[in-house]
Short mmCIF file of C-alpha atoms in Angstrom, two decimals:
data_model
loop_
_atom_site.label_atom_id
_atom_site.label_comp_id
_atom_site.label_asym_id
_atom_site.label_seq_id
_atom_site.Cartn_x
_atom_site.Cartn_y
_atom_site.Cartn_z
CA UNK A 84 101.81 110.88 156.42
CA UNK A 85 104.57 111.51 158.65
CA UNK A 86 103.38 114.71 161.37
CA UNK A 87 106.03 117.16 162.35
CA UNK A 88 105.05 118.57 165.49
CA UNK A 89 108.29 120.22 167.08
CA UNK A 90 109.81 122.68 164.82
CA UNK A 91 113.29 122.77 166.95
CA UNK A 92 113.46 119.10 166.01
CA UNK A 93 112.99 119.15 162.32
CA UNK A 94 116.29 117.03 161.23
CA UNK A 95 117.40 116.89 157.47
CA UNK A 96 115.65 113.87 157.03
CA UNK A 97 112.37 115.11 158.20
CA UNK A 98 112.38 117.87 155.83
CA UNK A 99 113.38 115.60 153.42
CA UNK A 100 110.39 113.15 154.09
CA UNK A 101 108.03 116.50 154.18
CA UNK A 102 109.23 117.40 150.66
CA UNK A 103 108.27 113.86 149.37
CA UNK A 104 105.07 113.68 151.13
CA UNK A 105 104.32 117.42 149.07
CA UNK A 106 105.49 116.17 145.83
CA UNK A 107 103.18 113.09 146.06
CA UNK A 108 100.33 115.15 147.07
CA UNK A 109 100.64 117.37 143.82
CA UNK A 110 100.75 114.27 141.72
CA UNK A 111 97.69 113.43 143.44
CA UNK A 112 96.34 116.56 142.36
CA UNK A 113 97.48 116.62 139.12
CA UNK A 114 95.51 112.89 138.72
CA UNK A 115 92.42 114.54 140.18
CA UNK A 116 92.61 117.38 137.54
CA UNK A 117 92.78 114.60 134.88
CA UNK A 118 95.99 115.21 133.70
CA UNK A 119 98.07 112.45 134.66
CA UNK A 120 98.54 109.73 132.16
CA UNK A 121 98.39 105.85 132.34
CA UNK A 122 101.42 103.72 132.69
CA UNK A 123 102.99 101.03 131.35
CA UNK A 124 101.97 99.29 134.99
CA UNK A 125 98.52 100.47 134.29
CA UNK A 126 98.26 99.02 130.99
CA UNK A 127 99.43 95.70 132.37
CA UNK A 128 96.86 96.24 134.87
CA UNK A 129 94.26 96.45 131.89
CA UNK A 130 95.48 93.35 129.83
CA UNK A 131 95.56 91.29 133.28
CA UNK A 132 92.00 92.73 134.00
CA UNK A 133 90.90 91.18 130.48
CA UNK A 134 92.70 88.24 131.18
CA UNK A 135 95.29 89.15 128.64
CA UNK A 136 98.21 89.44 130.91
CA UNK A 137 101.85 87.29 130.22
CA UNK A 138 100.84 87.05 126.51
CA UNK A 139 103.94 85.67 124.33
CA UNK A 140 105.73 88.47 122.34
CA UNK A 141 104.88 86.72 118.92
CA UNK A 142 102.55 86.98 115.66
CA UNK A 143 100.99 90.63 116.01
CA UNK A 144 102.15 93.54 114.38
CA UNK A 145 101.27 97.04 115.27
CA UNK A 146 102.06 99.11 112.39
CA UNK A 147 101.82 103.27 112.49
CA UNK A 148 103.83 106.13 111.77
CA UNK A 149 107.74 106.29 113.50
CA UNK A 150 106.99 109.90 114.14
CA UNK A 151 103.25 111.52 114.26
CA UNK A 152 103.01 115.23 114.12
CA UNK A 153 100.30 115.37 115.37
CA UNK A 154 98.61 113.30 118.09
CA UNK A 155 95.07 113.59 117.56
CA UNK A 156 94.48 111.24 114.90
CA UNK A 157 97.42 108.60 114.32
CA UNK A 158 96.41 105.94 111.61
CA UNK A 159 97.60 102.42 113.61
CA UNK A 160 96.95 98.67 111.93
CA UNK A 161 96.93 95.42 113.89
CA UNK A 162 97.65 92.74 111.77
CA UNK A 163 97.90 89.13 113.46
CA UNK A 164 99.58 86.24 111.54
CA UNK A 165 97.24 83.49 112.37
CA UNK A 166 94.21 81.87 110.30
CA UNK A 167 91.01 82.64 110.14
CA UNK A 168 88.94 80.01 110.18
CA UNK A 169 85.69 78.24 111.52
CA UNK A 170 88.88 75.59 113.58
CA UNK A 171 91.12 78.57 114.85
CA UNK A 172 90.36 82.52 114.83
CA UNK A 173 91.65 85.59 116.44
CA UNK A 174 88.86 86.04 118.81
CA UNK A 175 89.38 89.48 120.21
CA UNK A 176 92.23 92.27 119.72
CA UNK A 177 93.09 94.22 123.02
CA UNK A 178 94.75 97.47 122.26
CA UNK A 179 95.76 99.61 125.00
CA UNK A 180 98.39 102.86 125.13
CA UNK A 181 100.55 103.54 128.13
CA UNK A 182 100.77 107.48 128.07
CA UNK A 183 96.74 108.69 127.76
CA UNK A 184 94.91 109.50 130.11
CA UNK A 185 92.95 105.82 130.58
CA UNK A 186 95.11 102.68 128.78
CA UNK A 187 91.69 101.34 126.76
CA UNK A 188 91.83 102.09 123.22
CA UNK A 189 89.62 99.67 121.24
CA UNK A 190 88.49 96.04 121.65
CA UNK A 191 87.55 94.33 118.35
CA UNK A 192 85.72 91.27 118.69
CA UNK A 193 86.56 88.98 115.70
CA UNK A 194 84.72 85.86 113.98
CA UNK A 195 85.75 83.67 111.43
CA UNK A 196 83.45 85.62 108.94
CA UNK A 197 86.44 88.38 109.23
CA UNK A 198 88.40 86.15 106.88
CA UNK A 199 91.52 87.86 107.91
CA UNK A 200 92.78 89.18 111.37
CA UNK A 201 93.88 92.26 110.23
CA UNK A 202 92.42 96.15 111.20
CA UNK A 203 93.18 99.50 110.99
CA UNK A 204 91.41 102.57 113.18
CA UNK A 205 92.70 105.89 114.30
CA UNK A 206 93.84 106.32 118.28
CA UNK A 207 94.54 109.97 119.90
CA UNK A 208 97.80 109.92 121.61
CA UNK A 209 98.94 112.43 124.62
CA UNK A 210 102.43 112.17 124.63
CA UNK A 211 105.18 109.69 122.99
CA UNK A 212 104.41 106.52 123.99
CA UNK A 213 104.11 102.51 122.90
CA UNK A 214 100.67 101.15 121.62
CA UNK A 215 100.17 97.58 122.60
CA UNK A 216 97.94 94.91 121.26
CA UNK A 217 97.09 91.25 122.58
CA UNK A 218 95.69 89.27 120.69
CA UNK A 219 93.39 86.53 121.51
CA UNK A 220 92.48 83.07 119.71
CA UNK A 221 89.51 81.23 120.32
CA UNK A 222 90.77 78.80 121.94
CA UNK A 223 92.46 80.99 124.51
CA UNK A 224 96.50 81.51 123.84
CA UNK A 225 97.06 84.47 123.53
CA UNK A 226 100.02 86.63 121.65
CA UNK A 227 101.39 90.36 121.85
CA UNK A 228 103.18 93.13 119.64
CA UNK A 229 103.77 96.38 120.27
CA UNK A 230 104.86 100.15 118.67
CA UNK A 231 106.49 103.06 119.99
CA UNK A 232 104.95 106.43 118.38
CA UNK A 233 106.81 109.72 118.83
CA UNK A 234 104.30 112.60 119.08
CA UNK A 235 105.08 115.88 118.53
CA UNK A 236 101.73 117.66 119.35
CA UNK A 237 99.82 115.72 122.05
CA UNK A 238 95.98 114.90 121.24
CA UNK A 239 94.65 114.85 124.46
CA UNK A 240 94.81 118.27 125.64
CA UNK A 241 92.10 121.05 125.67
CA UNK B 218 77.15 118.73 118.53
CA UNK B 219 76.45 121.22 115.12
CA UNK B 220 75.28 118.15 113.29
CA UNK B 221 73.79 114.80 113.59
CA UNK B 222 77.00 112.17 113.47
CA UNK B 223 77.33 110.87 109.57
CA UNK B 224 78.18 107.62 108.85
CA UNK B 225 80.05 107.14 105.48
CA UNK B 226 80.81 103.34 104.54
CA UNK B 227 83.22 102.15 101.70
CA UNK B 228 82.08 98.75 101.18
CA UNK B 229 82.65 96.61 97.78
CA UNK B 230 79.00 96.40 95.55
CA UNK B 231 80.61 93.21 93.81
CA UNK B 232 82.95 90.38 95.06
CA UNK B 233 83.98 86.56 93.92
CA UNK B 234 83.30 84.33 96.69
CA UNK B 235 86.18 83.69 98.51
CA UNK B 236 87.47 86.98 98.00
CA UNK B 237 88.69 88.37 101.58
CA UNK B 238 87.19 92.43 100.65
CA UNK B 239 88.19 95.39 102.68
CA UNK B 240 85.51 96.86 104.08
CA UNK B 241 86.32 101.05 105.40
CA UNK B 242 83.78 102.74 107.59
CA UNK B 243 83.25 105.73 109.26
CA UNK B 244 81.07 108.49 110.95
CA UNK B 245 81.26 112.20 111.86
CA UNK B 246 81.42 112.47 115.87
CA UNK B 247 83.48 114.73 118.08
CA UNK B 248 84.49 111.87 120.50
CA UNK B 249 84.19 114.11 123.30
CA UNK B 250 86.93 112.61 125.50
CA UNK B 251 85.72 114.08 129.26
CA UNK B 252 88.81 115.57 129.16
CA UNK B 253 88.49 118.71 127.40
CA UNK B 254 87.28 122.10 129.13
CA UNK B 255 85.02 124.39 127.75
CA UNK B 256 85.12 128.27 127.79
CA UNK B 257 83.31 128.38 130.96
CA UNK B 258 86.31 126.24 132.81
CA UNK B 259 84.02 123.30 133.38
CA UNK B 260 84.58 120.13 131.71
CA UNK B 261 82.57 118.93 128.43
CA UNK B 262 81.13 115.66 129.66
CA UNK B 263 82.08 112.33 127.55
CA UNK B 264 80.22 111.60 124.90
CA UNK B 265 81.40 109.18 122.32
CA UNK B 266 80.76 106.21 119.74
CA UNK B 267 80.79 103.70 122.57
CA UNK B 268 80.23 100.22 120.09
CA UNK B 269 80.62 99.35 116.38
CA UNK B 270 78.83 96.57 114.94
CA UNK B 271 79.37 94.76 111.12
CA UNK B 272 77.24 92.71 110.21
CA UNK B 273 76.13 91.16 106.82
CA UNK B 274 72.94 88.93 106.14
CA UNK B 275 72.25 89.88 110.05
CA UNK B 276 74.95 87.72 110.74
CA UNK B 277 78.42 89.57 113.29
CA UNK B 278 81.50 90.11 111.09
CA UNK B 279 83.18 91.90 113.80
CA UNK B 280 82.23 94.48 116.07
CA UNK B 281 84.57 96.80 118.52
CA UNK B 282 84.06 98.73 121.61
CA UNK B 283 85.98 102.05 121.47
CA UNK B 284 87.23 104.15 124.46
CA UNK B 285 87.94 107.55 124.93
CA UNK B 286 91.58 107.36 123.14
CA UNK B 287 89.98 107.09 119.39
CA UNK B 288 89.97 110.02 117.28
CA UNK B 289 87.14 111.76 116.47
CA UNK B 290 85.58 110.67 113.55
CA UNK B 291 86.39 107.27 114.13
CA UNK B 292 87.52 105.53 111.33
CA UNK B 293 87.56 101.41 111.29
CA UNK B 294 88.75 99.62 108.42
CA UNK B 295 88.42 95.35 108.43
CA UNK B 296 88.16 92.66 106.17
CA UNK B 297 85.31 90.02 105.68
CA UNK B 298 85.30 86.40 103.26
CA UNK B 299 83.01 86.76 101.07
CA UNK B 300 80.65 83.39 101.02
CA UNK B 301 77.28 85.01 99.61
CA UNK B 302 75.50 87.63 98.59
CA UNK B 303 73.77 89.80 100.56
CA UNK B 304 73.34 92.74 102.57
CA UNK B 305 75.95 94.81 104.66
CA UNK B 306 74.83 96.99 108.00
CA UNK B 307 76.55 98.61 110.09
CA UNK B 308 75.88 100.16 113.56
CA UNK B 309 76.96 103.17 115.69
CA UNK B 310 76.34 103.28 119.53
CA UNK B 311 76.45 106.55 120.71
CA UNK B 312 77.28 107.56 124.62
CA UNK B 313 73.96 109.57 124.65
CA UNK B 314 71.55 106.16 123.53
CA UNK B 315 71.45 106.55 119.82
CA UNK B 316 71.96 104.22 117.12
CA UNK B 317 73.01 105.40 113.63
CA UNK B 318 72.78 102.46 110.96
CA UNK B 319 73.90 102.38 107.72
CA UNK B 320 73.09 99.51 105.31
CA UNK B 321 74.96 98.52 102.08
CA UNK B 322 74.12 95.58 99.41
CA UNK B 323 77.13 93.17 97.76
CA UNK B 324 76.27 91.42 94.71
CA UNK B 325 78.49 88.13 93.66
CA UNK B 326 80.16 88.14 90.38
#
């Protein structure tokens, strides 16, 4: 954090700097307070911590409402256009939001007794933003969609 | 919590083999986020449905692990082959240690 000692000193820039310094230390604030909201970077974060990351835009489908009044309960279904079978399954379906408060929304572990990669669950949603699923086959390849969902009442608040 | 959390299950009582069946579950719970405040200003801690389990004839179908951005009354639909006849249950994990269970039978036909 840049110190300003001498006052007769203080150039433009300095002030300038001072200003930034401020404005990052009420975002810090406003993350302490709980009320900042994931990223897209943090949600890439998430998928790489799952060993998700650089999946290939291909073969899932996030469906849900274009618009959703209201963003406490928005129906969403993952569908994934691959077999299910005893050879080749969807193993596990990573779906993560990158405007809540924490990116994690559900993990479904899948087995070839699913018959059919394909479910449907309800997600709260703070703020307009794009719900992203990975999917994951068994054998390790792994494949992406994603969905933008307006909100017009946020679901996170309180 | 007013009430103890509910689970309700929509699960088929008859299906041909080979039939892929819809299966729609779900159970009464705030999903207390950790976010919210109460009156007093303090925050409500997190408490929610933490794990879902299907299974049928003991055996996984699927199972999920929710976070704090599902709804409350979490609602999971899915689909399952049917190979055999048998018996459906499902599980609830709850933040606080509990385990609500819910069984269901499927003939073939």
């Amino acid at each position: 954090m840049t110190q300003v000692t001498d006052k007769s000193k203080l150039s433009r820039r300095d002030v300038l700097k001072v200003a930034g310094v401020g404005t990052v230390a009420a975002l810090g604030a406003a993350t302490l307070a709980g009320n900042a909201n994931a990223t897209p970077a943090d949600v890439d974060a998430y998928f790489k911590k799952v060993k998700a990351a650089g999946a290939k835009a291909s073969k899932v489908t996030v469906d849900g409402p274009e618009i959703a009044e209201n963003g406490n309960t928005v129906p969403v279904e993952i569908s994934v256009d691959a077999p299910q079978t005893e050879k080749e399954y969807v193993k596990t379906i990573f779906v993560a939001a990158d405007g809540n408060p924490s990116p994690e929304v559900i993990t479904f572990n899948l087995t070839p007794a699913s018959g059919s990669a394909r479910v449907k669950f309800r997600v709260r949603l703070a703020t307009t933003q794009k719900v992203r699923a990975v999917a994951m086959m068994n054998d390790g390849r792994t494949f992406t969609g994603e969905k933008e969902i307006k909100v017009t009442i946020g679901g996170c608040g309180g | 919590m007013a009430k103890a959390p509910k689970p309700r299950v929509k699960a088929p009582k008859k299906a041909e083999k080979g039939d892929v069946v819809t299966i729609k579950t779900t159970i009464s719970h705030r999903m207390e986020s950790g976010q919210r405040k109460g009156k007093d200003g303090k925050k409500i801690p997190k408490r929610i449905i933490n794990k879902f389990e299907a299974l049928f004839n003991g055996k996984e179908i699927m199972s999920a692990n929710l976070f704090t951005s599902i709804s409350a009354n979490p609602y999971i639909d899915f689909d399952m082959l049917v190979t055999e006849a048998g018996e459906f249950e499902f599980k609830w994990y709850d933040d606080n240690g509990d385990v609500y269970t819910k069984k269901s039978k499927m003939k073939l036909g």
